[in-house]
Each structure stands twice: as structure tokens, then as C-alpha cells.
XYZ file of C-alpha atoms in Angstrom:
574
model
C 67.353 -213.184 -34.409
C 70.207 -211.254 -32.787
C 72.170 -211.573 -35.991
C 69.147 -210.352 -38.044
C 68.656 -207.394 -35.535
C 72.436 -206.617 -35.825
C 72.230 -206.613 -39.573
C 69.123 -204.524 -39.571
C 70.652 -201.853 -37.259
C 73.893 -201.777 -39.483
C 71.851 -201.311 -42.559
C 69.816 -198.625 -40.994
C 72.957 -196.736 -39.844
C 74.449 -197.011 -43.295
C 71.283 -195.726 -44.808
C 71.173 -192.873 -42.284
C 74.888 -192.051 -42.918
C 74.096 -192.119 -46.705
C 71.101 -189.831 -46.431
C 73.260 -187.382 -44.227
C 75.963 -187.244 -46.805
C 73.507 -186.725 -49.600
C 71.777 -183.922 -47.676
C 75.129 -182.334 -47.075
C 76.039 -182.587 -50.697
C 72.689 -181.136 -51.657
C 73.151 -178.192 -49.324
C 76.636 -177.597 -50.603
C 75.409 -177.637 -54.186
C 72.806 -174.883 -53.436
C 75.369 -172.833 -51.561
C 77.813 -173.026 -54.449
C 75.111 -172.327 -56.932
C 73.864 -169.319 -55.130
C 77.404 -168.009 -54.757
C 77.833 -168.299 -58.391
C 74.543 -166.575 -59.123
C 75.463 -163.832 -56.711
C 78.826 -163.357 -58.694
C 77.024 -163.214 -61.950
C 74.518 -160.731 -60.542
C 77.446 -158.581 -59.372
C 79.046 -158.723 -62.682
C 75.789 -157.623 -64.494
C 74.837 -154.935 -62.134
C 78.316 -153.594 -60.776
C 77.015 -150.078 -61.475
C 73.460 -149.243 -60.816
C 71.917 -145.902 -60.672
C 69.212 -145.529 -57.940
C 67.471 -142.291 -57.023
C 70.796 -141.053 -55.615
C 73.773 -141.606 -57.852
C 75.830 -144.467 -56.277
C 79.384 -145.533 -56.826
C 79.877 -148.902 -58.268
C 80.542 -151.174 -56.420
C 79.356 -149.817 -53.066
C 81.925 -148.705 -50.665
C 83.125 -151.388 -48.254
C 82.170 -150.778 -44.623
C 85.008 -148.986 -42.754
C 85.638 -152.095 -40.572
C 86.596 -154.145 -43.792
C 90.318 -154.694 -43.770
C 92.280 -153.580 -46.756
C 93.003 -156.428 -49.312
C 96.504 -156.922 -50.458
C 96.984 -155.827 -54.071
C 97.691 -158.066 -56.960
C 101.427 -157.757 -57.636
C 102.220 -157.634 -61.361
C 105.879 -157.973 -60.828
C 108.586 -158.248 -58.230
C 108.975 -154.422 -57.666
C 105.677 -152.618 -58.818
C 103.303 -152.687 -55.972
C 100.249 -150.568 -55.236
C 98.486 -149.177 -52.146
C 96.007 -152.026 -50.611
C 92.512 -151.677 -51.844
C 89.332 -152.070 -49.732
C 87.544 -155.347 -50.088
C 84.926 -154.050 -52.513
C 87.524 -152.244 -54.748
C 89.894 -155.396 -54.658
C 86.781 -157.638 -55.812
C 85.961 -155.169 -58.478
C 89.514 -155.263 -59.742
C 89.576 -159.084 -59.804
C 86.325 -159.105 -61.819
C 87.483 -156.581 -64.294
C 90.913 -158.379 -64.734
C 88.795 -161.563 -65.313
C 86.542 -159.729 -67.893
C 89.366 -158.511 -69.848
C 91.399 -161.487 -69.846
C 93.003 -162.170 -73.364
C 93.249 -165.710 -74.630
C 96.429 -167.492 -73.804
C 99.184 -166.566 -76.322
C 102.115 -168.908 -77.153
C 105.385 -168.363 -75.405
C 108.061 -167.442 -77.940
C 110.212 -170.622 -78.709
C 114.034 -170.580 -78.334
C 115.344 -170.148 -81.023
C 112.680 -167.882 -82.241
C 111.139 -168.766 -85.574
C 109.212 -165.989 -87.268
C 107.830 -168.396 -90.027
C 105.708 -169.988 -87.406
C 103.910 -166.748 -86.255
C 100.796 -165.172 -87.880
C 101.253 -164.009 -91.416
C 98.323 -161.656 -92.502
C 99.145 -161.999 -96.178
C 98.958 -165.840 -96.089
C 95.700 -165.500 -94.055
C 92.284 -164.970 -95.553
C 88.688 -163.817 -94.843
C 85.656 -165.159 -96.540
C 82.207 -163.487 -96.608
C 79.621 -166.101 -95.601
C 76.439 -166.528 -97.533
C 73.347 -164.637 -96.362
C 70.560 -166.239 -94.607
C 67.413 -166.847 -96.700
C 69.095 -166.099 -100.050
C 71.768 -164.081 -101.748
C 70.096 -160.642 -101.487
C 71.171 -158.400 -98.716
C 69.065 -155.401 -97.480
C 69.606 -152.499 -95.352
C 69.019 -153.656 -91.713
C 70.545 -157.070 -92.408
C 74.064 -158.128 -91.315
C 76.913 -159.876 -92.837
C 79.340 -162.155 -91.272
C 82.891 -163.011 -92.377
C 85.203 -165.899 -91.350
C 88.807 -165.242 -90.900
C 91.485 -167.986 -90.973
C 94.938 -167.253 -89.894
C 98.013 -168.891 -91.307
C 101.670 -168.633 -90.448
C 104.595 -167.660 -92.773
C 104.820 -171.279 -93.864
C 101.194 -171.385 -94.984
C 100.139 -173.690 -92.057
C 96.846 -172.860 -90.364
C 97.028 -171.507 -86.882
C 95.650 -173.731 -84.246
C 95.251 -171.130 -81.451
C 93.813 -167.610 -80.859
C 95.001 -164.452 -79.350
C 95.567 -162.372 -82.605
C 94.593 -158.797 -82.278
C 92.355 -158.115 -85.361
C 90.069 -155.252 -86.392
C 87.527 -155.004 -89.165
C 85.397 -152.406 -90.927
C 82.700 -152.165 -93.657
C 82.903 -148.976 -95.789
C 81.937 -147.302 -99.013
C 84.603 -144.666 -99.883
C 82.388 -142.984 -102.442
C 79.706 -142.410 -99.882
C 82.116 -141.681 -97.050
C 80.425 -144.501 -95.167
C 81.858 -146.750 -92.695
C 81.053 -148.892 -89.694
C 83.304 -150.959 -87.323
C 82.767 -154.639 -87.195
C 82.740 -156.779 -84.074
C 85.374 -159.632 -84.029
C 85.109 -162.950 -82.204
C 88.064 -165.072 -81.440
C 87.126 -168.778 -81.689
C 90.516 -169.788 -80.062
C 91.324 -172.254 -82.789
C 93.068 -169.900 -85.398
C 89.721 -168.752 -86.824
C 87.824 -165.601 -86.138
C 84.435 -164.058 -87.310
C 83.544 -160.443 -87.750
C 79.900 -159.243 -88.017
C 78.783 -155.952 -89.581
C 75.384 -154.316 -89.752
C 74.282 -153.139 -93.247
C 73.471 -149.543 -92.870
C 73.377 -147.956 -96.447
C 72.339 -148.878 -99.855
C 75.018 -149.687 -102.576
C 78.427 -151.209 -102.370
C 79.840 -152.334 -98.820
C 83.543 -153.377 -98.807
C 84.943 -155.440 -95.993
C 88.476 -154.646 -94.666
C 90.209 -156.985 -92.115
C 93.467 -156.009 -90.493
C 95.953 -157.840 -88.359
C 96.970 -155.387 -85.745
C 99.256 -157.658 -83.647
C 99.911 -161.314 -84.096
C 99.399 -163.510 -81.006
C 103.040 -163.771 -80.682
C 103.393 -160.052 -80.628
C 100.842 -159.901 -77.794
C 102.977 -162.331 -75.874
C 105.799 -159.778 -76.132
C 103.429 -156.823 -75.290
C 102.484 -158.759 -72.129
C 106.039 -159.162 -71.113
C 106.806 -155.443 -71.510
C 104.090 -154.397 -68.967
C 104.878 -157.225 -66.748
C 108.742 -156.912 -66.679
C 109.251 -153.363 -67.729
C 106.616 -151.057 -66.243
C 109.465 -148.598 -65.730
C 110.410 -148.321 -69.463
C 109.372 -144.718 -69.749
C 112.285 -142.538 -68.553
C 111.158 -140.045 -65.943
C 113.417 -137.861 -63.961
C 113.140 -134.907 -61.556
C 115.540 -132.091 -60.560
C 116.175 -131.511 -56.879
C 117.876 -128.295 -55.757
C 118.577 -126.440 -52.589
C 120.822 -123.449 -52.736
C 123.874 -124.300 -54.706
C 123.336 -128.139 -54.480
C 121.391 -129.798 -57.252
C 120.910 -133.439 -58.460
C 118.689 -135.366 -60.868
C 117.290 -138.733 -60.045
C 114.981 -141.238 -61.762
C 111.192 -141.132 -60.974
C 108.279 -143.569 -61.854
C 105.162 -145.224 -60.779
C 107.240 -148.242 -60.005
C 111.036 -148.134 -59.013
C 113.336 -151.144 -58.716
C 114.654 -151.580 -55.227
C 118.298 -150.566 -54.852
C 120.440 -149.294 -51.819
C 119.276 -145.703 -52.583
C 116.433 -144.570 -50.555
C 113.096 -143.452 -52.383
C 111.033 -140.348 -51.963
C 107.237 -141.328 -51.899
C 105.096 -138.739 -53.567
C 101.990 -140.845 -53.640
C 98.804 -138.647 -53.541
C 97.376 -138.908 -50.133
C 93.775 -138.418 -51.359
C 93.544 -140.425 -54.509
C 96.374 -143.001 -53.645
C 97.961 -142.474 -57.149
C 101.505 -143.621 -56.700
C 104.648 -141.829 -57.629
C 108.348 -142.312 -56.490
C 111.776 -140.769 -57.094
C 115.205 -141.957 -55.964
C 116.285 -139.619 -53.100
C 119.357 -137.540 -53.907
C 122.276 -138.236 -51.539
C 122.570 -134.671 -50.190
C 119.108 -133.359 -50.643
C 115.698 -133.999 -49.052
C 112.688 -135.227 -50.851
C 111.095 -131.684 -50.450
C 113.715 -130.194 -52.742
C 112.090 -131.695 -55.873
C 111.665 -128.990 -58.417
C 110.139 -130.533 -61.595
C 109.000 -133.540 -63.540
C 110.704 -134.449 -66.758
C 110.219 -137.141 -69.497
C 113.399 -137.980 -71.325
C 112.345 -140.926 -73.545
C 112.032 -144.719 -73.465
C 114.422 -147.618 -72.652
C 115.077 -149.993 -75.451
C 113.742 -153.182 -74.072
C 112.815 -155.139 -77.147
C 114.983 -158.111 -77.995
C 116.217 -158.656 -81.577
C 113.882 -161.589 -82.173
C 110.959 -159.585 -80.691
C 111.375 -156.734 -83.019
C 110.671 -159.156 -85.894
C 107.013 -159.209 -84.720
C 106.608 -155.459 -85.277
C 107.316 -154.932 -88.811
C 105.051 -152.521 -90.661
C 105.224 -154.358 -93.980
C 104.809 -157.847 -92.605
C 102.877 -158.369 -89.419
C 102.104 -154.989 -87.857
C 98.708 -153.429 -88.943
C 98.592 -155.307 -92.202
C 95.455 -155.909 -94.179
C 94.237 -159.541 -94.625
C 93.146 -160.365 -98.158
C 89.746 -161.883 -99.060
C 89.640 -165.384 -100.437
C 86.778 -164.325 -102.811
C 84.734 -161.155 -103.191
C 85.445 -158.556 -100.584
C 82.263 -156.538 -101.155
C 78.518 -156.961 -101.209
C 75.595 -155.068 -102.862
C 73.111 -153.765 -100.397
C 69.492 -153.191 -101.437
C 66.762 -150.970 -99.864
C 65.358 -152.205 -96.619
C 62.619 -154.805 -97.112
C 59.006 -153.750 -97.024
C 57.678 -153.743 -93.508
C 61.190 -154.156 -91.945
C 62.739 -151.585 -89.684
C 66.006 -151.194 -91.591
C 68.565 -149.058 -89.749
C 66.141 -148.532 -86.868
C 66.198 -152.241 -86.318
C 69.842 -152.007 -85.656
C 69.807 -149.165 -83.172
C 70.666 -150.278 -79.629
C 71.132 -153.908 -80.849
C 74.439 -154.128 -82.501
C 76.671 -152.991 -79.659
C 77.959 -150.324 -81.957
C 77.834 -146.599 -81.044
C 77.419 -145.365 -84.618
C 78.571 -145.244 -88.174
C 79.535 -142.708 -90.830
C 77.457 -141.702 -93.765
C 78.459 -138.919 -96.037
C 81.294 -138.233 -93.716
C 78.811 -137.544 -90.832
C 78.667 -139.697 -87.735
C 75.275 -141.036 -87.038
C 74.229 -142.590 -83.692
C 73.112 -146.171 -83.358
C 71.803 -145.732 -79.948
C 71.184 -143.115 -77.278
C 71.397 -139.326 -78.207
C 70.796 -138.223 -81.760
C 74.056 -136.614 -83.261
C 73.432 -133.093 -84.705
C 75.836 -131.070 -86.964
C 77.308 -127.904 -85.570
C 78.830 -126.695 -88.783
C 79.729 -123.160 -87.914
C 80.844 -120.875 -85.159
C 77.424 -119.483 -84.587
C 75.925 -123.005 -83.884
C 78.821 -123.799 -81.462
C 78.393 -120.499 -79.714
C 74.692 -120.785 -79.293
C 74.741 -124.356 -77.890
C 77.517 -123.388 -75.377
C 75.994 -119.954 -74.446
C 76.251 -119.498 -70.583
C 78.020 -122.750 -70.071
C 81.351 -123.799 -68.514
C 83.173 -126.697 -70.205
C 86.093 -128.390 -68.195
C 88.291 -130.586 -70.189
C 90.653 -132.950 -68.361
C 93.031 -135.415 -70.039
C 95.832 -136.027 -72.255
C 96.654 -134.355 -75.615
C 93.767 -136.097 -77.417
C 91.479 -133.944 -75.093
C 93.641 -130.874 -75.529
C 92.734 -131.288 -79.401
C 89.123 -130.624 -78.410
C 90.153 -127.439 -76.442
C 92.135 -126.307 -79.428
C 89.050 -126.988 -81.745
C 86.748 -124.946 -79.517
C 89.335 -122.180 -79.106
C 89.678 -121.935 -82.966
C 85.777 -121.977 -83.543
C 84.511 -119.619 -80.906
C 85.225 -116.218 -82.521
C 84.517 -114.076 -79.363
C 86.650 -116.266 -77.020
C 89.949 -114.915 -75.833
C 92.720 -116.708 -73.815
C 93.042 -116.022 -70.145
C 96.707 -115.940 -68.904
C 97.137 -118.626 -66.154
C 100.886 -118.823 -66.470
C 100.237 -122.097 -68.109
C 102.811 -124.899 -68.752
C 103.214 -125.557 -72.468
C 100.886 -128.379 -73.494
C 99.939 -129.174 -69.935
C 97.869 -126.128 -68.989
C 95.851 -125.103 -67.299
C 94.429 -123.245 -70.189
C 91.283 -121.097 -70.277
C 89.269 -119.329 -72.893
C 86.556 -116.735 -72.119
C 83.759 -115.560 -74.435
C 82.371 -112.503 -72.729
C 79.590 -111.985 -75.488
C 78.078 -115.357 -75.000
C 79.361 -116.085 -71.367
C 81.261 -119.247 -72.264
C 84.222 -120.566 -70.451
C 86.267 -123.408 -71.652
C 89.140 -124.810 -69.593
C 91.839 -127.564 -70.105
C 94.153 -129.330 -67.698
C 96.288 -132.395 -68.130
C 95.588 -135.380 -65.927
C 97.970 -136.337 -63.116
C 101.109 -138.442 -63.367
C 102.411 -140.258 -65.278
C 102.345 -138.147 -68.444
C 104.850 -137.368 -71.146
C 105.301 -133.627 -70.760
C 108.937 -132.925 -71.265
C 109.289 -130.492 -68.216
C 106.528 -129.617 -65.612
C 107.173 -127.945 -62.291
C 106.334 -130.360 -59.538
C 104.004 -127.913 -57.854
C 101.715 -128.027 -60.900
C 101.083 -131.676 -60.593
C 97.323 -132.304 -60.038
C 95.161 -135.342 -60.378
C 91.789 -135.074 -62.040
C 89.998 -136.644 -59.112
C 91.254 -133.812 -56.942
C 90.342 -131.179 -59.548
C 86.693 -132.555 -59.741
C 86.208 -131.708 -56.053
C 86.655 -128.070 -56.836
C 84.129 -128.084 -59.725
C 80.863 -126.153 -59.283
C 78.442 -128.175 -61.354
C 74.935 -127.868 -62.495
C 72.710 -127.882 -65.783
C 75.307 -125.445 -67.308
C 78.465 -127.329 -66.551
C 80.128 -129.882 -68.807
C 83.047 -132.116 -67.611
C 85.007 -134.027 -70.154
C 87.423 -136.797 -69.248
C 90.085 -138.431 -71.466
C 92.646 -140.557 -69.507
C 94.319 -143.310 -71.473
C 97.287 -142.573 -73.723
C 99.994 -141.927 -71.124
C 98.623 -144.961 -69.095
C 99.602 -147.500 -71.804
C 103.140 -148.479 -70.636
C 102.061 -149.263 -67.139
C 100.385 -152.274 -65.387
C 96.608 -152.373 -65.904
C 96.149 -152.289 -62.185
C 97.380 -148.755 -62.110
C 94.788 -147.865 -64.770
C 92.058 -149.604 -62.604
C 92.985 -147.632 -59.450
C 93.170 -144.255 -61.457
C 89.629 -144.786 -62.654
C 88.322 -145.982 -59.433
C 89.413 -142.701 -57.749
C 88.100 -140.613 -60.769
C 84.859 -142.451 -60.618
C 84.455 -141.726 -56.918
C 85.076 -138.026 -57.698
C 82.660 -138.067 -60.530
C 79.899 -139.750 -58.254
C 80.403 -137.011 -55.653
C 80.038 -134.334 -58.306
C 76.833 -135.847 -59.576
C 75.426 -136.229 -56.073
C 76.117 -132.535 -55.258
C 75.195 -131.172 -58.590
C 72.997 -133.671 -60.475
C 72.483 -131.638 -63.621
C 76.151 -131.700 -64.474
C 76.958 -133.387 -67.842
C 80.006 -135.709 -67.687
C 81.335 -137.040 -70.917
C 84.243 -139.622 -71.314
C 86.359 -140.084 -74.477
C 87.605 -143.618 -75.079
C 91.152 -144.448 -76.390
C 91.418 -144.963 -80.128
C 93.637 -146.664 -82.682
C 96.933 -145.138 -83.405
C 99.782 -145.127 -85.877
C 102.033 -147.790 -84.713
C 105.513 -148.624 -85.780
C 108.539 -150.484 -84.300
C 109.904 -147.168 -82.876
C 106.713 -146.512 -80.762
C 105.141 -149.943 -80.221
C 106.424 -150.022 -76.617
C 104.318 -146.974 -75.826
C 101.512 -146.925 -78.379
C 100.392 -150.452 -79.314
C 96.748 -150.680 -80.013
C 96.416 -153.871 -77.998
C 97.147 -151.998 -74.794
C 94.399 -149.316 -75.797
C 91.869 -152.068 -76.381
C 92.424 -153.441 -72.861
C 92.287 -149.962 -71.379
C 88.913 -149.236 -73.185
C 87.383 -152.479 -71.780
C 88.263 -151.343 -68.266
C 87.053 -147.863 -68.909
C 83.579 -149.226 -70.211
C 83.296 -151.635 -67.211
C 84.280 -148.860 -64.770
C 81.682 -146.346 -65.707
C 78.855 -148.724 -66.815
C 75.478 -147.714 -65.296
C 76.549 -144.255 -64.106
C 75.022 -141.128 -65.582
C 77.924 -140.330 -67.893
C 78.171 -140.214 -71.719
C 80.777 -141.928 -73.884
C 82.393 -140.616 -77.128
C 83.620 -143.836 -78.661
C 86.818 -142.655 -80.223
C 87.830 -146.257 -81.006
C 84.840 -146.904 -83.356
C 84.979 -143.389 -84.804
C 88.598 -143.869 -85.849
C 88.203 -147.483 -86.931
C 85.262 -146.783 -89.029
C 86.757 -143.688 -90.878
C 88.782 -143.981 -94.180
C 91.563 -141.724 -92.736
C 94.771 -143.424 -91.282
C 94.744 -144.316 -87.698
C 96.483 -141.606 -85.556
C 96.971 -140.776 -81.898
C 95.640 -137.315 -82.746
C 92.933 -137.914 -85.315
C 92.614 -135.682 -88.402
C 90.309 -132.678 -88.333
C 87.258 -134.391 -89.981
C 87.111 -137.013 -87.118
C 87.666 -134.345 -84.439
C 84.797 -132.337 -85.940
C 82.509 -135.385 -85.588
C 83.733 -136.008 -82.111
C 82.940 -132.417 -81.195
C 79.470 -132.877 -82.842
C 78.732 -135.824 -80.517
C 79.962 -133.719 -77.436
C 77.706 -130.851 -78.343
C 74.854 -133.040 -79.052
C 75.104 -134.359 -75.499
C 75.270 -130.730 -74.333
C 72.405 -129.437 -76.539
C 70.248 -132.446 -77.319
C 67.147 -130.379 -78.374
C 69.063 -128.578 -81.199
C 66.791 -127.882 -84.103
C 67.929 -129.021 -87.413
């Protein structure tokens, strides 16, 4: 009996222990599951507009300790972020993560890298028959091969695609999906009747992306910036940058105390940091190795078209009876718009009107103030408005060439348009140090309201630097935008994205489209959910038949201005 009772007690203890462990595992499962759900919810709702405009994510409590920043390399570090900003940075970095690309073997063999001319794309059969109608979509499959004709087995190539009809001046960007096995697919909506031809371009091979990653990791100081220091008869010039390598030479810290934007110069031996006179950009260091240069050949593997394995075009019939056609595509394709007869048409949101003469532009902007902040791609917009507002005259602000501040004033229609370059880094050849100003600080002085338009375009000069710098720049800019919208809710804020450029070996270290693609993803994530409007320059350049250019040609600029003015005057009568 004692033995039986002992066994019974032992079994009961084991059962109790097992139930306890099972209960603990169940609780742990629900905790982990809820944590995951919370993270997913955060990613999906990282920027939410409530009754009062709110920054995204919410500002961390003042008691929250700063979080150590991600360190992209041994010498480039940034100001610690709040817990909320650091978490947002982590989520953004995760969301823009590019597929792993292969390390370059030693010795490097070009013939094992992606070859666009050996690669092919194929238009897949349509669903439910061979006929294709307006409102349908087509899909193409892209298979990458190396220079030896072997199929690639991994992803990471930077590929863009468009559907177009040159005679109709029609075009739309495609959305490319990387299947991580050497194959890709691109999907296009069918938006016009007649012929539609597919174009697929290899922008950068996956091996080239490996090199581009190395540049921003190992050489964030590859742009040569310097400053002149002077006091009395003593002068000296030293190197400056967002990131400076540690040497025995002390550094002057010019980090903006309000925005946290970093800038450093080596301190001259006999001069103080206060003796800095200007900012200069002198060029770029040559940091591509000989084998790496082979991956950026314009006629071989840099922005080269991929041929079709069969027909490259389809015939599009009128929309089916009872089907929505183009209206069925609006808001569902993820595309901002398309060209038809050379005119940009919206696929979601505000209808785009045509402002084809000075009178229409003046009428739209009558009584308004337009502030333009950004790089030279935004200065293009200022120059366009300056040329098309006949009654506008320049106001002398002792401007720095190409940097501003610039202003034009139309006294007849009471229109003011201003332009100022964003803060460091920028490629202006010479700029007085006292003229350096960051957009976030400038926005604090803006008097907003229903007659105020603020335009932002910050991307091209940020390309050669760690993505963490761009995230921080946009975080400080977004906080300033939120404060502006809170104090003046009627203010219109418009943001221009980066766009495809003319890229060749000589400028790939500063103009590679892969960098811009990453910056655009950060930009969209940062301002998602805020009451701001986007001008999708990437799609507008990609969909157009004109060559890619840092400064798009006049027909594209005209369409961009039409989008801007349509946001400004959405009730314009046609």
C-alpha cells in the first residue's frame, strides 16, 4: 500500500509539473504572439492622423533614455536617438532591406555576374483567353543569366520596367518583384487602347549592388568637402564631412543643436573653430577598385535593356462591357499615375489638371506664398515658375549662386515664391558658413495657412552617405512639418521624391539609382499617414520616353508642376 501510495504521489507530482510547464509555455506563446501583433500593428500604423496632427511614431517620454545609434562603420557615428526614434529607424531599416547579394570572389570573374543581353523577359499568357482589355493587367517573367549563359540562382539585381506606346506618348511604370532565385516578375496595368510595349532594364547587377553597399559602409567620406579658416593674416583649409576619420588632429563639431544634423571639420593647428569662413565641395575620391569598375559599364551591365524571348508588345482592346476599365485600376495598382498623350494622369487621389499658360498659373497662385526647399531638382521648379509668371520680378537677397535664398514677387497677383537649398551636406562649390541652414529650422519661421504652400525635395545630395543620416534628417524635418501643420492646419505640404538619373562609371559613386530607390522607400515610410502630398518623380521619369536625368527635361518638369498646382488648386475648372 505504501509503495502504491508513493507511486501515486510521484505520478501526481509529475502530472502537476507537466501541467505547470504546459501552462507556462502557453502563456509564453501568447506573450510572444501579442508582441508580434503589436509590432505588425506598429508597422502598419506608424503614422496616423488623429484630430490633431501627430508625429509618427509618438515622441518618447522625456524619461526614456537615449538609445545608442546603429554604427554603420568604425568612424561614422551619430547622435543617440530617443527610444521611439531608434525603434522607428530599426523598423525602416528592416523594411528597406535589400536581398543578400553575393560577395565578389577573389579573383573577380565578370563572366559570372548578371548579363542583361543574355537575360530575357517573357510576357505571360493572359487569364481567361488571349484578349487583353483596358483595365486588365499583364505580367512578365524575367530570368537573369550571367555572361557565360548560366541562369542566376539568387536575387538582388536592381531592375526597372515600363509599358509604353511612343506614338500615343503613353507610359506607365511596372512593379518588379524579386523571387530571390534569379527570376523576377513585373506587373503593369493596361490603361490605353492600342499597342503597349514592355521595356525591362537592368539598372545594377546584384554584384554591383554589393559594391554600392561597400561604398556607403566603408567610404561615407568619399565626397571631398573642405572649409577655409581665417583670422587676421593666418588662414588654413581643412577637410570636413558628416563623418571624419579619427586622427591625432582635433575636430571642430558643427552639429546643429536643434536638429542634431552632424557636421565636422578638422581643427586648424593655429586657428579656433570659430574662424571657419565657408563650405566648399572639391570633388570625389576615387575609391572603386579596378575589378569593381567592370560592374559599371554603360554598354554591358549598367542601365542596359533586357531583350524579350518572344513578343515584347500586346494589343489592348477597349474595356469590357460592364467593367470599370481605368477606374478599376485607380487606387489599387500602387502606382501614382501614367502618361497619355504626353500628359500625366493620376491613378489615385487628386485629379491632375493642365496649367498650360502663364495666366492659368498666375490665377492658381494668386495671393499665395510658395516656399521651395531642397536640392537643384527643386530649384528647377523655382526656375520654371520664375520663367512662367510674367509679372514676377526677382528680389535681391544677396543670394549665393545656386543655393539661394532666392525670391520672386508678383505685385499684380500678390504671389511670392522662394527657394533655399537644404542644409549640409550639399555639393555647392562655395558657400559662406554663416548661410548654412537646415530645412527643419527654416520651417519654424514659416507663417502657414490656406494660402501657403511648402515644397520639400531632399535626396540627391544625401546619396553618398549612410542611410541612417537620411533617416535622421527626415525625422527632424518631419517633426518641423508636424509643428507647422499643428499651428497652421491649412498649409499645403508637398514632397518630391527622388528619380532615376543618367548614371555612368564616372558618377556612379554619387548618382547610382540603387541608392535613390532606397532613399525613396525611407521617404515614403517617414511621411506615411501625415497630411502631406507626394510628387512621385521616380514614376514620372521612369514612365516617360525621355532619357533618365538628374534634372528631368522640360516636358517632365511641366507635368510635375501641373501635379503641384493641382494640389494647390484642386477645384480648377477645365
